[in-house]
mmCIF file of C-alpha atoms in Angstrom:
data_model
loop_
_atom_site.group_PDB
_atom_site.id
_atom_site.type_symbol
_atom_site.label_atom_id
_atom_site.label_comp_id
_atom_site.label_asym_id
_atom_site.label_seq_id
_atom_site.Cartn_x
_atom_site.Cartn_y
_atom_site.Cartn_z
ATOM 1 C CA MET A 1 241.013 230.830 -46.567
ATOM 2 C CA LEU A 2 240.510 227.082 -46.913
ATOM 3 C CA SER A 3 239.798 224.887 -43.911
ATOM 4 C CA TYR A 4 239.499 221.102 -43.761
ATOM 5 C CA SER A 5 237.186 218.890 -41.725
ATOM 6 C CA GLY A 6 238.043 215.239 -41.278
ATOM 7 C CA GLU A 7 241.208 213.174 -41.042
ATOM 8 C CA GLU A 8 243.372 211.913 -43.875
ATOM 9 C CA ARG A 9 241.628 208.817 -45.172
ATOM 10 C CA GLY A 10 243.986 207.360 -47.747
ATOM 11 C CA ASP A 11 243.570 203.805 -46.433
ATOM 12 C CA ALA A 12 239.820 203.968 -47.038
ATOM 13 C CA PHE A 13 240.355 204.298 -50.781
ATOM 14 C CA LYS A 14 242.570 201.259 -51.415
ATOM 15 C CA SER A 15 240.859 199.403 -54.233
ATOM 16 C CA SER A 16 241.619 197.706 -57.513
ATOM 17 C CA GLU A 17 239.122 200.050 -59.160
ATOM 18 C CA PRO A 18 240.154 203.587 -60.168
ATOM 19 C CA LEU A 19 239.191 206.188 -57.588
ATOM 20 C CA VAL A 20 236.448 208.632 -58.566
ATOM 21 C CA SER A 21 236.424 212.002 -56.814
ATOM 22 C CA VAL A 22 232.922 213.399 -56.388
ATOM 23 C CA VAL A 23 233.053 217.200 -56.132
ATOM 24 C CA MET A 24 230.001 218.894 -54.646
ATOM 25 C CA PRO A 25 229.914 222.712 -54.385
ATOM 26 C CA ALA A 26 227.454 223.811 -51.702
ATOM 27 C CA PHE A 27 226.105 227.216 -50.732
ATOM 28 C CA ASN A 28 223.240 227.325 -48.208
ATOM 29 C CA ALA A 29 222.201 223.863 -49.375
ATOM 30 C CA SER A 30 220.820 222.499 -46.091
ATOM 31 C CA PRO A 31 217.312 221.620 -47.450
ATOM 32 C CA TYR A 32 218.718 219.181 -50.042
ATOM 33 C CA ILE A 33 222.347 218.317 -49.387
ATOM 34 C CA ALA A 34 221.646 215.229 -47.266
ATOM 35 C CA ARG A 35 219.637 213.664 -50.091
ATOM 36 C CA SER A 36 222.294 214.616 -52.650
ATOM 37 C CA LEU A 37 225.092 213.151 -50.522
ATOM 38 C CA GLN A 38 223.097 209.963 -49.993
ATOM 39 C CA SER A 39 222.671 209.555 -53.741
ATOM 40 C CA ALA A 40 226.459 209.794 -54.124
ATOM 41 C CA ALA A 41 227.243 207.525 -51.173
ATOM 42 C CA ARG A 42 224.802 204.832 -52.360
ATOM 43 C CA GLN A 43 226.456 204.383 -55.746
ATOM 44 C CA THR A 44 227.024 200.796 -56.842
ATOM 45 C CA TYR A 45 230.559 201.952 -57.637
ATOM 46 C CA GLN A 46 232.223 202.097 -54.220
ATOM 47 C CA SER A 47 235.718 203.455 -54.940
ATOM 48 C CA LEU A 48 234.773 207.065 -54.233
ATOM 49 C CA GLU A 49 235.924 210.072 -52.308
ATOM 50 C CA ILE A 50 233.210 212.683 -51.826
ATOM 51 C CA ILE A 51 234.497 216.231 -51.451
ATOM 52 C CA VAL A 52 231.961 218.834 -50.374
ATOM 53 C CA VAL A 53 233.156 222.413 -50.841
ATOM 54 C CA ASN A 54 231.203 224.619 -48.471
ATOM 55 C CA ASP A 55 231.209 227.915 -50.374
ATOM 56 C CA GLY A 56 230.727 230.289 -47.441
ATOM 57 C CA SER A 57 227.324 228.957 -46.368
ATOM 58 C CA THR A 58 225.492 230.735 -43.553
ATOM 59 C CA ASP A 59 223.025 227.912 -42.822
ATOM 60 C CA ASP A 60 223.515 224.373 -41.471
ATOM 61 C CA THR A 61 225.210 223.003 -44.599
ATOM 62 C CA ALA A 62 228.589 222.374 -42.922
ATOM 63 C CA LYS A 63 227.005 220.805 -39.835
ATOM 64 C CA LEU A 64 224.944 218.359 -41.911
ATOM 65 C CA VAL A 65 227.971 217.311 -43.958
ATOM 66 C CA GLU A 66 230.080 216.793 -40.835
ATOM 67 C CA GLN A 67 227.364 214.572 -39.356
ATOM 68 C CA MET A 68 227.244 212.427 -42.505
ATOM 69 C CA ALA A 69 231.056 212.233 -42.649
ATOM 70 C CA VAL A 70 231.079 210.542 -39.242
ATOM 71 C CA ALA A 71 229.131 207.619 -40.708
ATOM 72 C CA ASP A 72 230.913 207.558 -44.096
ATOM 73 C CA SER A 73 234.683 208.075 -44.125
ATOM 74 C CA ARG A 74 234.622 208.807 -47.879
ATOM 75 C CA ILE A 75 232.982 212.193 -47.224
ATOM 76 C CA ARG A 76 235.274 215.176 -46.678
ATOM 77 C CA LEU A 77 234.310 218.807 -46.041
ATOM 78 C CA LEU A 78 236.301 221.803 -47.285
ATOM 79 C CA THR A 79 235.211 225.294 -46.290
ATOM 80 C CA THR A 80 236.036 228.499 -48.170
ATOM 81 C CA SER A 81 234.719 232.023 -48.340
ATOM 82 C CA ASN A 82 231.880 232.592 -50.805
ATOM 83 C CA ARG A 83 233.479 232.754 -54.266
ATOM 84 C CA GLY A 84 230.911 231.101 -56.524
ATOM 85 C CA VAL A 85 230.282 227.653 -57.977
ATOM 86 C CA ALA A 86 233.223 227.688 -60.432
ATOM 87 C CA ALA A 87 235.799 228.486 -57.756
ATOM 88 C CA ALA A 88 234.232 225.889 -55.439
ATOM 89 C CA ARG A 89 234.486 223.187 -58.108
ATOM 90 C CA ASN A 90 238.098 224.153 -58.796
ATOM 91 C CA THR A 91 238.884 223.867 -55.091
ATOM 92 C CA GLY A 92 237.408 220.374 -55.107
ATOM 93 C CA ILE A 93 239.357 219.329 -58.211
ATOM 94 C CA GLN A 94 242.627 220.574 -56.711
ATOM 95 C CA ALA A 95 241.974 218.671 -53.478
ATOM 96 C CA SER A 96 240.920 215.462 -55.249
ATOM 97 C CA SER A 97 242.958 212.286 -55.658
ATOM 98 C CA GLY A 98 240.900 210.316 -58.167
ATOM 99 C CA ARG A 99 241.679 209.345 -61.736
ATOM 100 C CA PHE A 100 238.204 210.664 -62.583
ATOM 101 C CA VAL A 101 236.199 213.598 -61.220
ATOM 102 C CA ALA A 102 232.395 213.718 -61.195
ATOM 103 C CA PHE A 103 230.426 216.839 -60.324
ATOM 104 C CA LEU A 104 227.207 216.807 -58.324
ATOM 105 C CA ASP A 105 225.352 219.972 -57.386
ATOM 106 C CA ALA A 106 224.156 220.003 -53.781
ATOM 107 C CA ASP A 107 220.473 219.912 -54.779
ATOM 108 C CA ASP A 108 220.637 217.260 -57.523
ATOM 109 C CA LEU A 109 220.419 213.464 -57.353
ATOM 110 C CA TRP A 110 222.184 210.544 -59.024
ATOM 111 C CA HIS A 111 220.786 207.149 -59.886
ATOM 112 C CA GLN A 112 222.765 204.520 -57.991
ATOM 113 C CA THR A 113 224.319 203.077 -61.186
ATOM 114 C CA LYS A 114 225.505 206.388 -62.677
ATOM 115 C CA ILE A 115 229.184 206.322 -61.724
ATOM 116 C CA GLU A 116 229.599 202.599 -62.393
ATOM 117 C CA LYS A 117 228.268 202.973 -65.933
ATOM 118 C CA GLN A 118 230.368 206.060 -66.628
ATOM 119 C CA VAL A 119 233.605 204.519 -65.339
ATOM 120 C CA ASN A 120 232.984 201.324 -67.326
ATOM 121 C CA ALA A 121 232.467 203.407 -70.465
ATOM 122 C CA LEU A 122 235.438 205.766 -70.078
ATOM 123 C CA ASN A 123 237.954 203.385 -68.516
ATOM 124 C CA HIS A 124 238.175 201.299 -71.687
ATOM 125 C CA LEU A 125 238.705 204.244 -74.031
ATOM 126 C CA SER A 126 241.944 205.987 -74.961
ATOM 127 C CA SER A 127 243.074 209.219 -73.313
ATOM 128 C CA GLN A 128 241.648 211.141 -76.286
ATOM 129 C CA TRP A 129 238.249 210.493 -74.699
ATOM 130 C CA ALA A 130 238.111 213.019 -71.852
ATOM 131 C CA ALA A 131 234.622 212.720 -70.395
ATOM 132 C CA VAL A 132 231.279 210.931 -70.386
ATOM 133 C CA TYR A 133 227.838 212.401 -69.729
ATOM 134 C CA THR A 134 224.352 211.017 -69.128
ATOM 135 C CA LEU A 135 220.802 212.229 -69.663
ATOM 136 C CA HIS A 136 218.568 213.557 -66.879
ATOM 137 C CA TYR A 137 215.097 214.064 -65.479
ATOM 138 C CA VAL A 138 213.904 217.399 -64.134
ATOM 139 C CA ILE A 139 212.703 216.894 -60.545
ATOM 140 C CA ASP A 140 210.854 219.053 -58.031
ATOM 141 C CA LEU A 141 211.370 219.894 -54.352
ATOM 142 C CA ASP A 142 210.088 216.442 -53.316
ATOM 143 C CA ASP A 143 212.334 214.461 -55.728
ATOM 144 C CA GLU A 144 209.350 213.806 -57.988
ATOM 145 C CA ILE A 145 209.974 213.644 -61.734
ATOM 146 C CA ILE A 146 208.358 216.607 -63.490
ATOM 147 C CA TYR A 147 209.447 215.790 -67.045
ATOM 148 C CA PRO A 148 212.376 214.210 -68.911
ATOM 149 C CA GLY A 149 215.247 216.357 -70.128
ATOM 150 C CA ARG A 150 216.251 216.451 -73.768
ATOM 151 C CA SER A 151 216.750 213.126 -75.537
ATOM 152 C CA ASN A 152 219.211 214.025 -78.296
ATOM 153 C CA VAL A 153 222.757 212.764 -77.840
ATOM 154 C CA ALA A 154 226.061 212.686 -79.696
ATOM 155 C CA ARG A 155 229.418 211.052 -79.026
ATOM 156 C CA GLY A 156 232.965 211.409 -80.292
ATOM 157 C CA TYR A 157 234.154 214.803 -81.431
ATOM 158 C CA ILE A 158 231.015 216.905 -80.874
ATOM 159 C CA TYR A 159 232.238 220.512 -80.577
ATOM 160 C CA ALA A 160 230.236 222.074 -83.448
ATOM 161 C CA ARG A 161 227.107 220.132 -82.517
ATOM 162 C CA HIS A 162 227.439 220.815 -78.796
ATOM 163 C CA LEU A 163 227.627 224.554 -79.459
ATOM 164 C CA THR A 164 224.153 224.332 -80.975
ATOM 165 C CA PHE A 165 222.443 221.491 -79.109
ATOM 166 C CA LYS A 166 224.166 221.691 -75.686
ATOM 167 C CA TYR A 167 223.854 217.961 -75.121
ATOM 168 C CA VAL A 168 225.181 217.679 -71.550
ATOM 169 C CA GLY A 169 222.342 219.715 -70.068
ATOM 170 C CA ASN A 170 223.592 220.432 -66.532
ATOM 171 C CA GLY A 171 226.648 220.225 -64.309
ATOM 172 C CA SER A 172 225.664 217.024 -62.473
ATOM 173 C CA THR A 173 225.837 214.666 -65.476
ATOM 174 C CA LEU A 174 229.547 214.834 -66.326
ATOM 175 C CA LEU A 175 232.441 212.563 -65.319
ATOM 176 C CA VAL A 176 235.857 213.719 -66.572
ATOM 177 C CA ARG A 177 239.471 212.632 -66.379
ATOM 178 C CA ARG A 178 241.052 214.647 -63.568
ATOM 179 C CA ASP A 179 244.248 215.415 -65.496
ATOM 180 C CA VAL A 180 242.209 216.823 -68.381
ATOM 181 C CA ALA A 181 240.084 218.970 -66.056
ATOM 182 C CA LEU A 182 243.302 220.484 -64.710
ATOM 183 C CA GLU A 183 244.858 220.808 -68.160
ATOM 184 C CA ILE A 184 242.005 222.943 -69.512
ATOM 185 C CA GLY A 185 242.137 225.171 -66.434
ATOM 186 C CA GLY A 186 239.076 223.927 -64.580
ATOM 187 C CA PHE A 187 235.989 226.133 -64.396
ATOM 188 C CA ASP A 188 236.095 229.828 -65.274
ATOM 189 C CA SER A 189 235.305 231.955 -62.217
ATOM 190 C CA SER A 190 235.227 235.199 -64.225
ATOM 191 C CA TYR A 191 231.518 234.670 -64.985
ATOM 192 C CA ALA A 192 230.657 235.006 -61.305
ATOM 193 C CA ALA A 193 232.823 238.122 -61.074
ATOM 194 C CA ALA A 194 230.843 239.587 -63.991
ATOM 195 C CA GLY A 195 227.487 238.772 -62.353
ATOM 196 C CA ILE A 196 226.509 236.130 -64.934
ATOM 197 C CA GLU A 197 227.103 232.936 -62.951
ATOM 198 C CA GLY A 198 225.190 229.818 -63.942
ATOM 199 C CA CYS A 199 226.587 228.626 -67.291
ATOM 200 C CA GLU A 200 230.149 227.788 -66.216
ATOM 201 C CA ASP A 201 229.444 224.098 -66.804
ATOM 202 C CA LEU A 202 228.660 224.808 -70.483
ATOM 203 C CA ASP A 203 231.898 226.794 -70.783
ATOM 204 C CA PHE A 204 233.831 223.853 -69.284
ATOM 205 C CA GLU A 205 232.134 221.350 -71.615
ATOM 206 C CA LEU A 206 232.880 223.410 -74.715
ATOM 207 C CA ARG A 207 236.561 223.682 -73.826
ATOM 208 C CA LEU A 208 236.611 219.898 -73.427
ATOM 209 C CA ALA A 209 234.702 219.302 -76.651
ATOM 210 C CA ALA A 210 237.001 221.555 -78.696
ATOM 211 C CA HIS A 211 240.011 219.299 -78.006
ATOM 212 C CA TYR A 212 238.762 215.853 -76.934
ATOM 213 C CA TYR A 213 236.273 213.106 -77.672
ATOM 214 C CA ILE A 214 233.271 212.816 -75.330
ATOM 215 C CA GLU A 215 231.262 209.650 -74.603
ATOM 216 C CA VAL A 216 227.597 209.367 -73.588
ATOM 217 C CA ILE A 217 225.433 206.969 -71.567
ATOM 218 C CA PRO A 218 221.997 207.464 -73.183
ATOM 219 C CA GLU A 219 220.087 206.856 -69.945
ATOM 220 C CA ARG A 220 218.441 209.309 -67.515
ATOM 221 C CA LEU A 221 220.719 208.828 -64.514
ATOM 222 C CA VAL A 222 220.508 212.331 -62.999
ATOM 223 C CA GLY A 223 217.693 214.129 -61.215
ATOM 224 C CA TYR A 224 218.193 217.821 -61.993
ATOM 225 C CA ARG A 225 216.258 219.874 -59.459
ATOM 226 C CA GLN A 226 214.459 223.056 -60.492
ATOM 227 C CA TYR A 227 212.683 225.318 -58.031
ATOM 228 C CA PRO A 228 212.203 229.048 -57.390
ATOM 229 C CA GLY A 229 215.346 230.520 -55.890
ATOM 230 C CA ASN A 230 218.003 228.199 -57.306
ATOM 231 C CA MET A 231 220.593 229.498 -59.746
ATOM 232 C CA SER A 232 218.842 228.260 -62.890
ATOM 233 C CA SER A 233 215.696 230.181 -61.895
ATOM 234 C CA ASN A 234 217.524 233.500 -62.423
ATOM 235 C CA HIS A 235 216.449 233.646 -66.050
ATOM 236 C CA ILE A 236 218.095 236.947 -67.000
ATOM 237 C CA GLN A 237 221.418 235.827 -65.550
ATOM 238 C CA MET A 238 221.192 232.457 -67.323
ATOM 239 C CA ALA A 239 220.382 234.156 -70.635
ATOM 240 C CA ARG A 240 223.312 236.556 -70.360
ATOM 241 C CA GLY A 241 225.637 233.793 -69.205
ATOM 242 C CA ALA A 242 224.805 231.458 -72.093
ATOM 243 C CA LEU A 243 225.288 234.213 -74.675
ATOM 244 C CA GLU A 244 228.676 235.131 -73.187
ATOM 245 C CA VAL A 245 229.836 231.502 -72.996
ATOM 246 C CA VAL A 246 229.115 230.908 -76.673
ATOM 247 C CA ARG A 247 230.641 234.261 -77.649
ATOM 248 C CA ARG A 248 233.886 233.376 -75.853
ATOM 249 C CA SER A 249 233.968 229.871 -77.304
ATOM 250 C CA LEU A 250 233.551 231.149 -80.858
ATOM 251 C CA ALA A 251 236.264 233.761 -80.280
ATOM 252 C CA ALA A 252 238.631 231.047 -79.004
ATOM 253 C CA ASN A 253 237.962 228.809 -82.028
ATOM 254 C CA PRO A 254 238.115 230.993 -85.148
ATOM 255 C CA GLN A 255 238.666 227.875 -87.292
ATOM 256 C CA LEU A 256 234.994 226.942 -86.839
ATOM 257 C CA PRO A 257 233.137 227.318 -90.171
ATOM 258 C CA ARG A 258 230.681 230.188 -90.433
ATOM 259 C CA TYR A 259 227.701 227.835 -90.766
ATOM 260 C CA ALA A 260 228.404 226.235 -87.381
ATOM 261 C CA ALA A 261 229.111 229.586 -85.708
ATOM 262 C CA ARG A 262 225.854 231.050 -87.011
ATOM 263 C CA SER A 263 223.940 227.950 -85.912
ATOM 264 C CA ALA A 264 225.428 228.175 -82.394
ATOM 265 C CA THR A 265 224.626 231.863 -82.081
ATOM 266 C CA THR A 266 221.044 231.457 -83.315
ATOM 267 C CA ALA A 267 220.363 228.492 -81.000
ATOM 268 C CA THR A 268 221.769 230.350 -77.994
ATOM 269 C CA VAL A 269 219.792 233.499 -78.743
ATOM 270 C CA LYS A 270 216.656 231.331 -78.893
ATOM 271 C CA TYR A 271 217.515 229.928 -75.468
ATOM 272 C CA ALA A 272 218.123 233.456 -74.171
ATOM 273 C CA PHE A 273 214.804 234.591 -75.634
ATOM 274 C CA ARG A 274 212.924 231.842 -73.780
ATOM 275 C CA GLU A 275 214.722 232.668 -70.529
ATOM 276 C CA LEU A 276 214.062 236.408 -70.875
ATOM 277 C CA LYS A 277 210.425 235.719 -71.701
ATOM 278 C CA ARG A 278 210.131 233.642 -68.507
ATOM 279 C CA ALA A 279 211.693 236.547 -66.615
ATOM 280 C CA GLU A 280 209.019 238.826 -68.146
ATOM 281 C CA SER A 281 211.708 241.162 -69.423
ATOM 282 C CA ARG A 282 209.785 242.557 -72.390
ATOM 283 C CA PHE A 283 212.482 244.878 -73.745
ATOM 284 C CA LEU A 284 215.300 242.296 -73.628
ATOM 285 C CA SER A 285 213.094 239.518 -75.001
ATOM 286 C CA LEU A 286 212.053 241.748 -77.914
ATOM 287 C CA MET A 287 215.712 242.449 -78.670
ATOM 288 C CA ALA A 288 216.400 238.708 -78.683
ATOM 289 C CA ALA A 289 213.320 238.070 -80.856
ATOM 290 C CA TRP A 290 214.561 240.598 -83.429
ATOM 291 C CA ALA A 291 217.982 238.909 -83.523
ATOM 292 C CA ILE A 292 216.285 235.542 -84.100
ATOM 293 C CA PHE A 293 213.956 236.946 -86.778
ATOM 294 C CA ARG A 294 216.892 238.043 -88.935
ATOM 295 C CA ASN A 295 218.242 234.453 -89.122
ATOM 296 C CA ASP A 296 215.150 232.300 -88.599
ATOM 297 C CA PRO A 297 211.884 234.198 -89.218
ATOM 298 C CA GLN A 298 209.910 230.933 -89.216
ATOM 299 C CA PHE A 299 210.748 230.447 -85.517
ATOM 300 C CA ILE A 300 209.071 233.743 -84.616
ATOM 301 C CA LEU A 301 206.073 232.985 -86.826
ATOM 302 C CA ARG A 302 205.618 229.562 -85.196
ATOM 303 C CA LEU A 303 205.962 231.176 -81.773
ATOM 304 C CA ALA A 304 203.336 233.807 -82.606
ATOM 305 C CA PHE A 305 200.978 231.080 -83.851
ATOM 306 C CA GLN A 306 201.427 229.049 -80.630
ATOM 307 C CA GLU A 307 200.838 232.116 -78.481
ATOM 308 C CA GLY A 308 197.670 232.818 -80.444
ATOM 309 C CA LEU A 309 196.393 229.292 -79.840
ATOM 310 C CA ARG A 310 197.106 229.580 -76.121
ATOM 311 C CA GLY A 311 195.248 232.890 -76.028
ATOM 312 C CA ILE A 312 192.215 231.315 -77.676
ATOM 313 C CA GLN A 313 192.292 228.384 -75.212
ATOM 314 C CA ARG A 314 192.371 230.758 -72.262
ATOM 315 C CA CYS A 315 189.238 232.468 -73.567
ATOM 316 C CA LEU A 316 187.267 229.235 -73.910
ATOM 317 C CA PRO A 317 185.596 227.276 -71.077
ATOM 318 C CA LEU A 318 187.324 224.152 -72.354
ATOM 319 C CA GLY A 319 190.662 225.874 -71.945
ATOM 320 C CA THR A 320 189.934 226.511 -68.273
ATOM 321 C CA LYS A 321 189.084 222.841 -67.717
ATOM 322 C CA VAL A 322 192.265 221.737 -69.474
ATOM 323 C CA ALA A 323 194.348 224.129 -67.397
ATOM 324 C CA GLN A 324 192.758 222.905 -64.182
ATOM 325 C CA SER A 325 193.280 219.275 -65.076
ATOM 326 C CA ALA A 326 196.954 219.875 -65.883
ATOM 327 C CA ASP A 327 197.836 219.539 -62.206
ATOM 328 C CA LEU A 328 196.172 216.133 -61.826
ATOM 329 C CA PRO A 329 199.137 214.006 -63.075
ATOM 330 C CA ARG A 330 201.143 215.321 -60.124
ATOM 331 C CA LEU A 331 199.293 212.814 -57.919
ATOM 332 C CA ASN A 332 200.841 209.968 -59.926
ATOM 333 C CA ARG A 333 204.365 211.293 -60.334
ATOM 334 C CA SER A 334 207.144 208.852 -59.586
ATOM 335 C CA LYS A 335 210.123 209.668 -57.401
ATOM 336 C CA PHE A 336 213.666 209.810 -58.708
ATOM 337 C CA ASP A 337 215.403 207.294 -56.432
ATOM 338 C CA GLU A 338 217.039 203.866 -56.400
ATOM 339 C CA GLN A 339 213.735 202.343 -57.550
ATOM 340 C CA THR A 340 213.896 204.263 -60.831
ATOM 341 C CA VAL A 341 214.678 201.804 -63.612
ATOM 342 C CA PRO A 342 216.993 203.407 -66.184
ATOM 343 C CA ALA A 343 216.241 202.608 -69.806
ATOM 344 C CA ARG A 344 218.083 203.558 -72.960
ATOM 345 C CA VAL A 345 216.663 206.715 -74.513
ATOM 346 C CA GLU A 346 216.129 206.824 -78.249
ATOM 347 C CA CYS A 347 216.885 210.044 -80.094
ATOM 348 C CA PRO A 348 213.720 211.918 -81.075
ATOM 349 C CA GLU A 349 212.531 211.836 -84.667
ATOM 350 C CA GLN A 350 213.499 214.859 -86.744
ATOM 351 C CA ASN A 351 212.023 216.484 -89.791
ATOM 352 C CA ALA A 352 213.996 216.660 -93.032
ATOM 353 C CA ARG A 353 215.230 220.206 -92.360
ATOM 354 C CA SER A 354 216.526 219.302 -88.895
ATOM 355 C CA GLN A 355 218.209 216.172 -90.247
ATOM 356 C CA ARG A 356 220.043 218.165 -92.923
ATOM 357 C CA HIS A 357 221.139 220.688 -90.299
ATOM 358 C CA LEU A 358 222.460 217.949 -87.997
ATOM 359 C CA MET A 359 224.248 216.236 -90.891
ATOM 360 C CA ARG A 360 226.043 219.472 -91.823
ATOM 361 C CA LEU A 361 227.195 220.038 -88.247
ATOM 362 C CA THR A 362 228.272 216.388 -87.961
ATOM 363 C CA ALA A 363 230.323 216.744 -91.144
ATOM 364 C CA ILE A 364 231.987 219.838 -89.678
ATOM 365 C CA ASP A 365 232.871 217.895 -86.523
ATOM 366 C CA VAL A 366 234.350 215.076 -88.595
ATOM 367 C CA ARG A 367 236.460 217.564 -90.556
ATOM 368 C CA LEU A 368 237.649 219.421 -87.439
ATOM 369 C CA SER A 369 238.611 216.204 -85.631
ATOM 370 C CA SER A 370 240.495 215.000 -88.719
ATOM 371 C CA ILE A 371 242.483 218.243 -88.809
ATOM 372 C CA LEU A 372 243.314 217.981 -85.102
ATOM 373 C CA GLU A 373 244.310 214.327 -85.420
ATOM 374 C CA SER A 374 246.513 214.969 -88.452
ATOM 375 C CA ALA A 375 248.269 217.734 -86.521
ATOM 376 C CA GLY A 376 248.695 215.478 -83.488
ATOM 377 C CA ARG A 377 246.613 217.881 -81.391
ATOM 378 C CA LEU A 378 243.529 215.760 -80.679
ATOM 379 C CA GLY A 379 243.558 215.155 -76.955
ATOM 380 C CA GLU A 380 245.775 218.140 -76.282
ATOM 381 C CA MET A 381 245.166 221.786 -75.444
#
């Protein structure tokens, strides 16, 4: 059952700028949700409604949101039973009124210019462009930047490349046209029902990318929080979820050339292998390693070499000193906040083999988009 907190606030949203609906799913998010809501409320783009979907929380999440809604009439609280992040996002989309919808997880942060830059980029493009994403930093419990996320980006029709490189990175970077989000059916809640919740955002992105153009702001405008206990720390679940997402996407798009399908499968198995290794699941990680070895034996050989080097370092006194000094930069970490100065991120340099691989996938994307456009199906499901 869905319950609402707050009065109808239509008058608060009268503006010449298109309304953006911020959808925030929240389950037992009381340690972080105030900071996440503040990062949404402090956007330089003011024409917002902020919809928090309380997904059956048993802590003070609802109380904190209600307190913040008193001071900011753009914040609205919806409460449902616990049904998972996909269902919570869908509830928020259905209840939204904006031309655009942006998703923010209840433990992540936005730079204050994120929405303004995304709206400016997407608002001047045709309806064939469905969404725009940004890059991110990985942050810790104290909002401190641990390391930058991936730097590679692509724009336009990116389906074949996104299957392999998974450019968007996390659910808090995307802004999408609301009508398109509804047209593709929103987020798939069947992953949660199957016990493999966590990669629904990738599933959503791939369904977008298969039919629409996607834009990018190549700046790190999101703080993606990682800590023990959050969904992304369930490594086995994330590995299984990613494999199933890509399997379903390939099954739904049989027109994808075999080269791109094999590339997507190999890249996702590599991701699953790393996640299973972090979970210390020896049997499952060995199964993934064998699947990788059949398609890319050099990856396993490089991995074995790196592990050997790390083993040698651990046995040497110097290795101990290096390991101990690794924590020292933490003292100088910067916070992800309104003082963070976003700068354009250049794509990393690639070796000749990687460049050829990217060029082949890009050519496949060009061919697929041409076929869709010729058939009048680009920008349609």
